Coordinates of C-alpha atoms in Angstrom, one line a residue:
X20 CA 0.0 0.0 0.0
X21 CA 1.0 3.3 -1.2
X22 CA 2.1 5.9 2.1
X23 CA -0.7 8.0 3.7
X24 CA 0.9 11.2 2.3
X25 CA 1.1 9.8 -1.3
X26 CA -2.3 9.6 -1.4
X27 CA -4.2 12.9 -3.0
X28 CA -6.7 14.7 -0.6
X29 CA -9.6 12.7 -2.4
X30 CA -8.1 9.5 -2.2
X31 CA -7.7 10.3 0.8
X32 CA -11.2 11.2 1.7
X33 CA -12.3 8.3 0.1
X34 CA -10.5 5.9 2.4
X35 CA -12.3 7.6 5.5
X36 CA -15.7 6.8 4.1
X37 CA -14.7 3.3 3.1
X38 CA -13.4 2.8 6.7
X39 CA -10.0 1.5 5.2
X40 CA -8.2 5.0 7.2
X41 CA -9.3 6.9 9.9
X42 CA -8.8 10.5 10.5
X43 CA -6.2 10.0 13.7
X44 CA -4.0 7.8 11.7
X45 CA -4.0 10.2 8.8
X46 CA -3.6 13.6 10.7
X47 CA -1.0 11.5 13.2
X48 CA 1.5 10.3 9.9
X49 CA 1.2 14.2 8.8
X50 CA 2.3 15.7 12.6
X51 CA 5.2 13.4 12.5
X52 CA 6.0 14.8 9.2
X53 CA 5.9 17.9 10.2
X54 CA 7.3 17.6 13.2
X55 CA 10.2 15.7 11.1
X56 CA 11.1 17.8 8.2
X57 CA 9.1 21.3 9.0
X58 CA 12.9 22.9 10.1
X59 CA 14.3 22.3 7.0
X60 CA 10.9 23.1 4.5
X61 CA 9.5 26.1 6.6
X62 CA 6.3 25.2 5.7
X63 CA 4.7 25.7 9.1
X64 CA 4.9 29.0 11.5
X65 CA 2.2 27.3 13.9
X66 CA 1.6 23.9 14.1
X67 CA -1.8 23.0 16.0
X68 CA -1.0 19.0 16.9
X69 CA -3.6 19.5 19.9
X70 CA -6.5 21.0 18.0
X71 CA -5.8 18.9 14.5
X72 CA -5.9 15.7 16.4
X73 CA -9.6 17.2 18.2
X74 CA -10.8 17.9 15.1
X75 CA -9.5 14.2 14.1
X76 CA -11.4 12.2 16.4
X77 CA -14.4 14.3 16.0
X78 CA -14.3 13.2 12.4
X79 CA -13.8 10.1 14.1
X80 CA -17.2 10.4 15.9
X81 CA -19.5 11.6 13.5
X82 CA -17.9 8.2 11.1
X83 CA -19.0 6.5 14.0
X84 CA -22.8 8.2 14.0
X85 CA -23.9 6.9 10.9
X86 CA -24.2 10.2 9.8
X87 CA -23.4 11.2 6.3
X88 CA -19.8 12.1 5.8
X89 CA -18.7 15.8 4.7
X90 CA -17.0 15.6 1.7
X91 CA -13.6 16.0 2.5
X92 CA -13.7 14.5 6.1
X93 CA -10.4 13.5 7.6
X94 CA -8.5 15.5 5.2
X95 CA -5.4 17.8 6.4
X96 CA -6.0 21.5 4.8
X97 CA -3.4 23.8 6.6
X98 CA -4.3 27.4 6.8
X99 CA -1.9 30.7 5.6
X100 CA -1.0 32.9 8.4
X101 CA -2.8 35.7 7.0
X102 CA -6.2 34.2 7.9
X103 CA -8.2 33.9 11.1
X104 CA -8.2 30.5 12.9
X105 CA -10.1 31.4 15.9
X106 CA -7.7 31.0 19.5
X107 CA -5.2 29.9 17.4
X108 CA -2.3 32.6 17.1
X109 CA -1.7 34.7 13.9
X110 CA 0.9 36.4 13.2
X111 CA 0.6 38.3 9.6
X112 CA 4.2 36.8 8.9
X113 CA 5.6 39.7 11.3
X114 CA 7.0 40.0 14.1
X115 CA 5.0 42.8 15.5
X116 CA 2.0 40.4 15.7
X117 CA 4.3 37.8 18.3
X118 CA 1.6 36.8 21.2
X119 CA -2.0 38.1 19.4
X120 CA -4.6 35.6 18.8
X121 CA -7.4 35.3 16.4
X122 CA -11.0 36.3 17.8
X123 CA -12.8 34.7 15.0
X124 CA -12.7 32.1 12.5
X125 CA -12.8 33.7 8.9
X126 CA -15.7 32.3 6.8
X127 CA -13.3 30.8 4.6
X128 CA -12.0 28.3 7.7
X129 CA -15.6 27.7 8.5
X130 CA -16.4 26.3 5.1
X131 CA -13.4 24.0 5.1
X132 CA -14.3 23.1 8.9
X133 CA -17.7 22.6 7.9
X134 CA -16.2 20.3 5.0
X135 CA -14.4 17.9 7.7
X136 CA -10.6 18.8 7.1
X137 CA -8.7 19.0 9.5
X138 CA -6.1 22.2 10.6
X139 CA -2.7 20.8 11.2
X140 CA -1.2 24.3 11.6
X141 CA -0.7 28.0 10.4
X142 CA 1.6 27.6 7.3
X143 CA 4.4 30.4 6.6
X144 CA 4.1 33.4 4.3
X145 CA 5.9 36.7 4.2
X146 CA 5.3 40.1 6.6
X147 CA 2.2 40.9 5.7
X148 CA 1.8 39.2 2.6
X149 CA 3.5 40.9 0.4
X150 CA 7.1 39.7 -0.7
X151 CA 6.9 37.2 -3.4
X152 CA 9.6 35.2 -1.4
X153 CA 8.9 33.7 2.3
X154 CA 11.7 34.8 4.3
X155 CA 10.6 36.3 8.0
X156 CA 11.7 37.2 11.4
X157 CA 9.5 34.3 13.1
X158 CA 9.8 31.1 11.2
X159 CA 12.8 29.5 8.9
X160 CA 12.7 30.2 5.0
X161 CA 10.2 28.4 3.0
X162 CA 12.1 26.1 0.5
X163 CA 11.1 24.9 -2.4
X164 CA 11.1 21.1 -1.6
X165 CA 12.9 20.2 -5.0
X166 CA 16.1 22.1 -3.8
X167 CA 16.7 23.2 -0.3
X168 CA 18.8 26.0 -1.2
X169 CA 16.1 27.8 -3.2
X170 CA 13.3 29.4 -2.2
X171 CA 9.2 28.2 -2.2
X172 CA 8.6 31.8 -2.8
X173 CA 5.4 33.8 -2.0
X174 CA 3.1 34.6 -0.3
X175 CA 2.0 31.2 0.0
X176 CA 5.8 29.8 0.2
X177 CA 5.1 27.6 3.5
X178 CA 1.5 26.1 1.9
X179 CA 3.3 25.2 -1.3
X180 CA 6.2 24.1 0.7
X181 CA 4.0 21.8 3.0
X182 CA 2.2 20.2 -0.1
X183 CA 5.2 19.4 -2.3
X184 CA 7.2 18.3 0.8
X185 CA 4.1 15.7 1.7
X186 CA 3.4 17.4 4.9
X187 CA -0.4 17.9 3.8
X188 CA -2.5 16.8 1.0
X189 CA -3.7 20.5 -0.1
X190 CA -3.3 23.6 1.5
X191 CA -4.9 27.0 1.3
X192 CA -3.5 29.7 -0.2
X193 CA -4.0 33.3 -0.7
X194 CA -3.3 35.8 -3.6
X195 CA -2.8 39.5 -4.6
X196 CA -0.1 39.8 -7.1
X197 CA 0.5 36.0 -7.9
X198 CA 0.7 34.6 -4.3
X199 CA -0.4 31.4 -4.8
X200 CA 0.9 30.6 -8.8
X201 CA 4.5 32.0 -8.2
X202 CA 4.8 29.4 -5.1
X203 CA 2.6 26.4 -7.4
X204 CA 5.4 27.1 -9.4
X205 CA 8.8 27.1 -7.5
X206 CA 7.0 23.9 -5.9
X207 CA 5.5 21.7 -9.2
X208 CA 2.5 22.1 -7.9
X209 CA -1.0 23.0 -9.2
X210 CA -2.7 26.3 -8.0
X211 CA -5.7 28.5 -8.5
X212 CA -6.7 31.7 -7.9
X213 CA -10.3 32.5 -8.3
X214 CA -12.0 35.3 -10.0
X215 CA -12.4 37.8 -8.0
X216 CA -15.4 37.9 -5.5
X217 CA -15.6 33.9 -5.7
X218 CA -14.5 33.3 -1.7
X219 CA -15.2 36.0 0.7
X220 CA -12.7 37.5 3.1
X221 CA -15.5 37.9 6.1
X222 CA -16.1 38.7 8.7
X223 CA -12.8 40.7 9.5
X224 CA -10.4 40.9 6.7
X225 CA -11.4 43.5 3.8
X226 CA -11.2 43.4 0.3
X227 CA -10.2 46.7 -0.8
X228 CA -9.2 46.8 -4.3
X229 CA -10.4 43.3 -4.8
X230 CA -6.5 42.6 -5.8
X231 CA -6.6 39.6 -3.2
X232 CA -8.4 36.4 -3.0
X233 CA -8.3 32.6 -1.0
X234 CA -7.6 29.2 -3.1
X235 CA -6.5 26.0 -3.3
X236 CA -2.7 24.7 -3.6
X237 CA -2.6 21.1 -4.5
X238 CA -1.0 18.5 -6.4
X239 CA -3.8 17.6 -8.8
X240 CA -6.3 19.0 -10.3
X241 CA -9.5 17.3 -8.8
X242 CA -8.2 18.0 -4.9
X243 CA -8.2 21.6 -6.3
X244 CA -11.6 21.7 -7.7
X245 CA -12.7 20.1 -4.5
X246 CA -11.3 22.6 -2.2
X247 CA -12.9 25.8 -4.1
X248 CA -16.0 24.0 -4.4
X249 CA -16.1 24.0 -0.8
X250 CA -14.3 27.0 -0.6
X251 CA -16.7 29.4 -2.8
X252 CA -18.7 31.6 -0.9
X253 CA -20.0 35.4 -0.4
X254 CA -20.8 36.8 3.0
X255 CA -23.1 40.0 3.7
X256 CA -21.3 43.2 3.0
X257 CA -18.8 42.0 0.3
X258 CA -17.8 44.4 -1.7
X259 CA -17.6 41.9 -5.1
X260 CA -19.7 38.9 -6.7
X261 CA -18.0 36.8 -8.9
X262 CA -20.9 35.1 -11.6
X263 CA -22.0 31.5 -10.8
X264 CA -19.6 29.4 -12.7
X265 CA -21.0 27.6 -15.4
X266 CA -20.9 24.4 -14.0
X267 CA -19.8 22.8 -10.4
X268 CA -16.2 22.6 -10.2
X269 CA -15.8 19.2 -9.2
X270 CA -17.7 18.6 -12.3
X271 CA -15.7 20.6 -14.8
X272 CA -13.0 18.2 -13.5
X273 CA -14.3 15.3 -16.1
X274 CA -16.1 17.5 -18.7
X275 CA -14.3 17.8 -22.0
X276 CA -13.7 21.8 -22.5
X277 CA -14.3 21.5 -25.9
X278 CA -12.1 23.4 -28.5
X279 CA -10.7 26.7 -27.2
X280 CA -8.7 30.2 -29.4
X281 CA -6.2 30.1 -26.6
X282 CA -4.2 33.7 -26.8
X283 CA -0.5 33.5 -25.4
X284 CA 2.0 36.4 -24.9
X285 CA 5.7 35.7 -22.8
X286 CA 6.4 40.0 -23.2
X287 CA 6.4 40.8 -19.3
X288 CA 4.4 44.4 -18.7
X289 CA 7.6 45.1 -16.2
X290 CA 10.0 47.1 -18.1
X291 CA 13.4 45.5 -17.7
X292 CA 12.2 41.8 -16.8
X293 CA 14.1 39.0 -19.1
X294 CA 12.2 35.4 -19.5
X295 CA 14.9 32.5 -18.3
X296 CA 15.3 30.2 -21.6
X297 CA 13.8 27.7 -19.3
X298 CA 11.0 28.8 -18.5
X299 CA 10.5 29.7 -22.5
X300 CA 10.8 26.4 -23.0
X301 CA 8.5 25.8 -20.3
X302 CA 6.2 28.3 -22.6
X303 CA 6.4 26.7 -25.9
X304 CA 6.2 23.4 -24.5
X305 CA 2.8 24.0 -23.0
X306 CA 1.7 25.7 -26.5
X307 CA 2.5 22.5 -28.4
X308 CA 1.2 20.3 -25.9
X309 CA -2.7 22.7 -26.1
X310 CA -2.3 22.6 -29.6
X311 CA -2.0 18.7 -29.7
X312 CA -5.0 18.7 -27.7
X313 CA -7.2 20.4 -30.5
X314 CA -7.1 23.8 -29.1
X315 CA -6.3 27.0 -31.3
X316 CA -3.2 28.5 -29.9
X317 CA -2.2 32.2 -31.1
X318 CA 0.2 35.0 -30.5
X319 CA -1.8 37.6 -29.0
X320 CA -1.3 41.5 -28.9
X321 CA -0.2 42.8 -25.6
X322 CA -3.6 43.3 -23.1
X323 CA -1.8 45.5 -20.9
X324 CA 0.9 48.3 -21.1
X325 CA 3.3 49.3 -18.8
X326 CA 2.0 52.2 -17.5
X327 CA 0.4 49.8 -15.0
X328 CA 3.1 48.9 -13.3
X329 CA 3.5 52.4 -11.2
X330 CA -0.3 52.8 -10.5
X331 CA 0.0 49.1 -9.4
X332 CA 3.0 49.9 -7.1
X333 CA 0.9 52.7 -5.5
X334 CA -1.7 50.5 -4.4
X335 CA 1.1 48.0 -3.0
X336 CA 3.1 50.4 -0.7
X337 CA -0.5 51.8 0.5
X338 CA -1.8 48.2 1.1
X339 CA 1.6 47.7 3.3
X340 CA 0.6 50.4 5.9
X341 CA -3.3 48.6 6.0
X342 CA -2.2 46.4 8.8
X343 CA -1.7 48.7 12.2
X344 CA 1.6 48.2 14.1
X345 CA 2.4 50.0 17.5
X346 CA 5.1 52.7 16.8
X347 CA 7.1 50.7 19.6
X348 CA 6.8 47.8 17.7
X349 CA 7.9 49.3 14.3
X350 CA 11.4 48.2 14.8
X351 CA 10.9 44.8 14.2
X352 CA 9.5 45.6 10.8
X353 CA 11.8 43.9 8.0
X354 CA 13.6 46.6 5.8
X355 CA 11.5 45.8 2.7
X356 CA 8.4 46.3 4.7
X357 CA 9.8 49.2 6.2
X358 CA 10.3 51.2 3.2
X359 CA 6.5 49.6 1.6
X360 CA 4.7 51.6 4.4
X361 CA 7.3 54.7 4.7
X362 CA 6.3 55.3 0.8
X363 CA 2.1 53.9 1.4
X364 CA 1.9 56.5 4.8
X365 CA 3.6 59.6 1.9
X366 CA 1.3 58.5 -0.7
X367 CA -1.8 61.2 -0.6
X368 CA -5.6 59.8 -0.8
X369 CA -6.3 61.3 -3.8
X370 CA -3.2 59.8 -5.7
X371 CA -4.3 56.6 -4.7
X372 CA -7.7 56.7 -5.8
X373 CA -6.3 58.0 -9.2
X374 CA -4.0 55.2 -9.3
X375 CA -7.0 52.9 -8.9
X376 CA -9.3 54.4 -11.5
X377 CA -6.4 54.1 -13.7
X378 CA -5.8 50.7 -12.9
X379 CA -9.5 50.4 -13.8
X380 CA -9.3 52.1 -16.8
X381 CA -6.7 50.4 -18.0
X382 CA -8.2 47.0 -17.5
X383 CA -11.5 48.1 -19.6
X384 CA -9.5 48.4 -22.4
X385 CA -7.2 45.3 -21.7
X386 CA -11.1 43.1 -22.1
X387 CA -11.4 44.0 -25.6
X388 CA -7.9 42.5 -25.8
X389 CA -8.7 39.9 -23.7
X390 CA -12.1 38.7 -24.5
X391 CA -11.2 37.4 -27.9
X392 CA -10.2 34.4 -26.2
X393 CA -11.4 31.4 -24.1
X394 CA -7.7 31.2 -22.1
X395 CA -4.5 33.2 -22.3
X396 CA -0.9 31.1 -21.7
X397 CA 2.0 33.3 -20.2
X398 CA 4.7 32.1 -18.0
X399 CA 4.0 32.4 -13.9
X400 CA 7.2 33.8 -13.0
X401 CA 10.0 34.7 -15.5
X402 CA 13.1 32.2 -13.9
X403 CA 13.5 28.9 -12.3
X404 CA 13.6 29.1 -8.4
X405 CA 16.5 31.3 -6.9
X406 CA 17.8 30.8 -4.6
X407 CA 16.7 31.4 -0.8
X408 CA 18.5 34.9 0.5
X409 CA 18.6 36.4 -3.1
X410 CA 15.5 39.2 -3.5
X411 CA 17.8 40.2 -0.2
X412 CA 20.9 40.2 -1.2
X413 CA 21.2 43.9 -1.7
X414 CA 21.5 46.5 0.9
X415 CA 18.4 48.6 -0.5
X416 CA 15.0 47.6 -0.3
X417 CA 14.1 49.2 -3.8
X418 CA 16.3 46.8 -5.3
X419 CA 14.5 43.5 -3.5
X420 CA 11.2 45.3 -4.9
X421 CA 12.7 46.0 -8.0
X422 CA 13.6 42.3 -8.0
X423 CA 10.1 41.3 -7.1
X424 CA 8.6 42.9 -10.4
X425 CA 11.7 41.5 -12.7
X426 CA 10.6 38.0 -11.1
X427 CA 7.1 37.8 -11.4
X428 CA 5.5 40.4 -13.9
X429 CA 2.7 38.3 -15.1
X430 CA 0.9 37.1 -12.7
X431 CA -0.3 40.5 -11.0
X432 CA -2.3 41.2 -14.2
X433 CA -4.8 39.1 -13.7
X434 CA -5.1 40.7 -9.8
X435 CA -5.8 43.6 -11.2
X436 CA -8.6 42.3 -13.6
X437 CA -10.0 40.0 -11.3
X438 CA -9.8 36.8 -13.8
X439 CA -9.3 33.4 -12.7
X440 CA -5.6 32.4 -13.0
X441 CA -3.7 28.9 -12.6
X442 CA -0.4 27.3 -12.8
X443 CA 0.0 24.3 -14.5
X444 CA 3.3 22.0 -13.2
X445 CA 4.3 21.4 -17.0
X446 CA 8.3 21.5 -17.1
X447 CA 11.3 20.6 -15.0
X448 CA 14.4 22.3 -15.7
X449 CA 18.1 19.8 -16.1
X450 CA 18.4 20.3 -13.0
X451 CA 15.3 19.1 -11.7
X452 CA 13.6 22.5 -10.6
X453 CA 10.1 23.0 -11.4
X454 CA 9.4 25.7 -13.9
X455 CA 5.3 26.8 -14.1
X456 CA 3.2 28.0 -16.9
X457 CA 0.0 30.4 -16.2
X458 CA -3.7 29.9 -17.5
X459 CA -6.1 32.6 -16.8
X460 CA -9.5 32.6 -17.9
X461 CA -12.5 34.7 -18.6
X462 CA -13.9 36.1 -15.4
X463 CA -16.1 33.4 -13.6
X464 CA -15.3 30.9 -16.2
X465 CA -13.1 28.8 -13.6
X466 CA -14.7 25.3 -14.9
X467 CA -13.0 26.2 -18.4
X468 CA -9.6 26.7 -16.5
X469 CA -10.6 23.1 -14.4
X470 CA -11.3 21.6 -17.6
X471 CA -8.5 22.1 -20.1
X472 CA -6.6 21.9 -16.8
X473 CA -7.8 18.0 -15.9
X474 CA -7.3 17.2 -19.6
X475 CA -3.9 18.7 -19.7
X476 CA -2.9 16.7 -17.1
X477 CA -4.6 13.5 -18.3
X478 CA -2.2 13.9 -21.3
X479 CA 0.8 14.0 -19.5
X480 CA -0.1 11.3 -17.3
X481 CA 1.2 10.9 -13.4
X482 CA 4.2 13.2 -14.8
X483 CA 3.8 16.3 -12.6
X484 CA 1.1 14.6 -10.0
X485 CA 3.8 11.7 -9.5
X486 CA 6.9 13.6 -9.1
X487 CA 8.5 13.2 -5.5
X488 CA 11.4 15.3 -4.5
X489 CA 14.0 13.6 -2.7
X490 CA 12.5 14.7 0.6
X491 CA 9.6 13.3 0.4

């Protein structure tokens, strides 16, 4: 029999209802993974061993009731430190949040609880969320678990980590500017980020701009589907709606997609970024492989222009200062953050609602672009994972955000537009490092994106799902 973490989080679930697992043997085999290889994967900031193996043997007893199973009972989800586990601490990735505790559950937790998984811990992700790399004052580096030395990146570095290392099944992510492709990626993993509106942030967490929303990180496809399915929800007082999705998601899993005029473009909107041959090869393998699939795959006109980028970075350094932090506290701010807020606290109110009309401008436009296909290919981010330490490696926090854009300039756009945006685990580089390619789709059409998605990886067989890195 195969090992309880090489099982998906379906198979998994499966074997709970048929009695052949129960949900203390599976959450106990995960804590001793965690507890065995978390120090050198920084997946997890905050194990929860006490309340994972509660939740366990409640599963337990309701199996034992008679009473019909949730649909994903038994199953370790982990949760990002940038959401609310209630009594459970948080901690924002900073270490001005050392010692504060969550009040409430956010919605999002309740659905999964509601669901049966099972909350093995608060997994790692940068101050605040917003680094593309997961590197922190209060928990090790998140490392990609194909190569130690390099980096799972971010924000969701320690739920990607976690997955691709086997110490959970799926995990939750989160993403505002490519948080949870640009860590899918680094990791060989498969990721979605929904359109926006799909999952609400209630009852505590905002949504602003709309730039930032919850999904699944997983190694397949169907786990994936499962998780937003459960996932999806809208809470009084949300600011956005996405459209119901054309059909469940767990369904779109196993429904052909049909024939699809897929755009593609590899020109990053960040001035100065340079695609890695790899993950150009990454690009044009993907486009042969749609193609050989029946689908129409075209070079497309650029959607957006780079006069985004400065409106975008406005938004970002005003974002930084959203969460509060005691002035006594401020020096234990990381530079990057540091110099995020200094230039968010300068930046006036009006300046920032121009940036976002022009941001919303600008997207208008990009539609008429953008509609004239079912699915647009780009890369996720533009090189192979680098290693841990280099965004940092520079004395002045411009440069690590300067480094930031170069990395990942293509995954933001879809952020801003509020599509639906996955990575698909299609390459691995000589070396054996993972290498991503990005779908995004039109907004609400996530069971397109599911579709071509399952029947991509149909076509390549177990080759990304089946991977293993030596750790594992």
């Amino acid at each position: 029999m195969a090992h309880i973490h090489d099982l998906t989080a379906l198979e998994l679930a499966a074997a709970v209802r048929r009695r052949e697992l129960s949900p203390v043997e599976i959450t106990e085999h995960y804590l001793e993974r965690v507890g065995r290889l978390n120090a050198e994967v920084g997946a997890f900031v905050t194990p929860t061993p006490e309340l994972a193996l509660e939740q366990a043997r409640d599963a337990e007893a309701l199996l034992a009731s008679g009473a019909e199973p949730p649909p994903l009972l038994g199953v370790p989800v982990p949760i990002k430190d940038l959401n609310l586990v209630k009594d459970v601490p948080v901690l924002f990735g900073s270490a001005t949040y050392e010692g504060f505790v969550a009040p409430v559950d956010d919605s999002m937790v309740e659905r999964l609880r509601e669901a049966g998984t099972i909350m093995l811990g608060k997994t790692a992700t940068p101050e605040f969320g917003l680094p593309c790399y997961t590197e922190t004052y209060v928990s090790p580096p998140s490392r990609t678990p194909w190569d130690l030395s390099r980096s799972a990146g971010g924000s969701s570095g320690g739920a990607a980590a976690a997955v691709a290392a086997g110490l959970a099944p799926a995990a939750h992510g989160s993403d505002g500017a490519g948080s949870i492709r640009i860590p899918a990626s680094l990791c060989g993993l498969y990721g979605i980020k929904p359109t926006r509106g799909r999952i609400s942030f209630a009852p505590i967490l905002p949504d602003l701009a709309g730039l930032s929303t919850n999904g699944p990180i997983t190694r397949t496809v169907a786990d994936a589907a499962a998780l937003l399915e459960v996932m999806a929800h809208n809470h009084p007082g949300d600011l956005y709606l996405a459209p119901p999705p054309e059909v469940g998601f767990t369904e779109a899993v196993t429904r052909e997609p049909g024939r699809l005029r897929i755009g593609r473009t590899a020109t990053p909107v960040v001035p100065g970024a340079v695609v890695h041959p790899e993950v150009l090869a990454a690009y044009e393998k993907a486009s042969a492989l749609l193609e050989s699939l029946g689908h129409e795959v075209v070079d497309m006109p650029p959607a957006f222009g780079d006069s985004i980028v400065p409106e975008f970075e406005k938004l970002w350094f005003c974002f930084a200062g959203v969460h509060p932090v005691e002035p006594s506290m401020e020096p234990k701010l990381r530079p990057l953050t540091r110099w995020l807020r200094e230039r968010g606290f300068a930046t006036p109110a009006p300046v920032f609602l121009q940036a976002q009309s022009a941001l919303q401008t600008a997207t208008r436009f990009a539609f008429l672009v953008m509609n004239e296909y079912d699915a647009i290919l780009s890369p996720t981010v533009t090189e192979p994972p680098v290693p841990v330490g280099w965004f940092e490696d520079v004395e002045d926090p411009e440069e690590t955000f300067r480094r930031m854009e170069r990395f990942a300039p293509f995954a933001a756009t879809s952020n801003v537009s509020g599509q639906p945006s996955v990575n698909l685990p299609l390459h691995w580089t000589p070396e054996g490092l993972p290498v991503g390619v990005m779908l995004s789709g039109r907004v609400g059409a996530e069971s397109t994106l599911i579709s071509v998605s399952a029947q991509v990886e149909a076509a390549v067989g177990g080759f990304w799902a089946d991977r293993r890195p030596a750790v594992w």
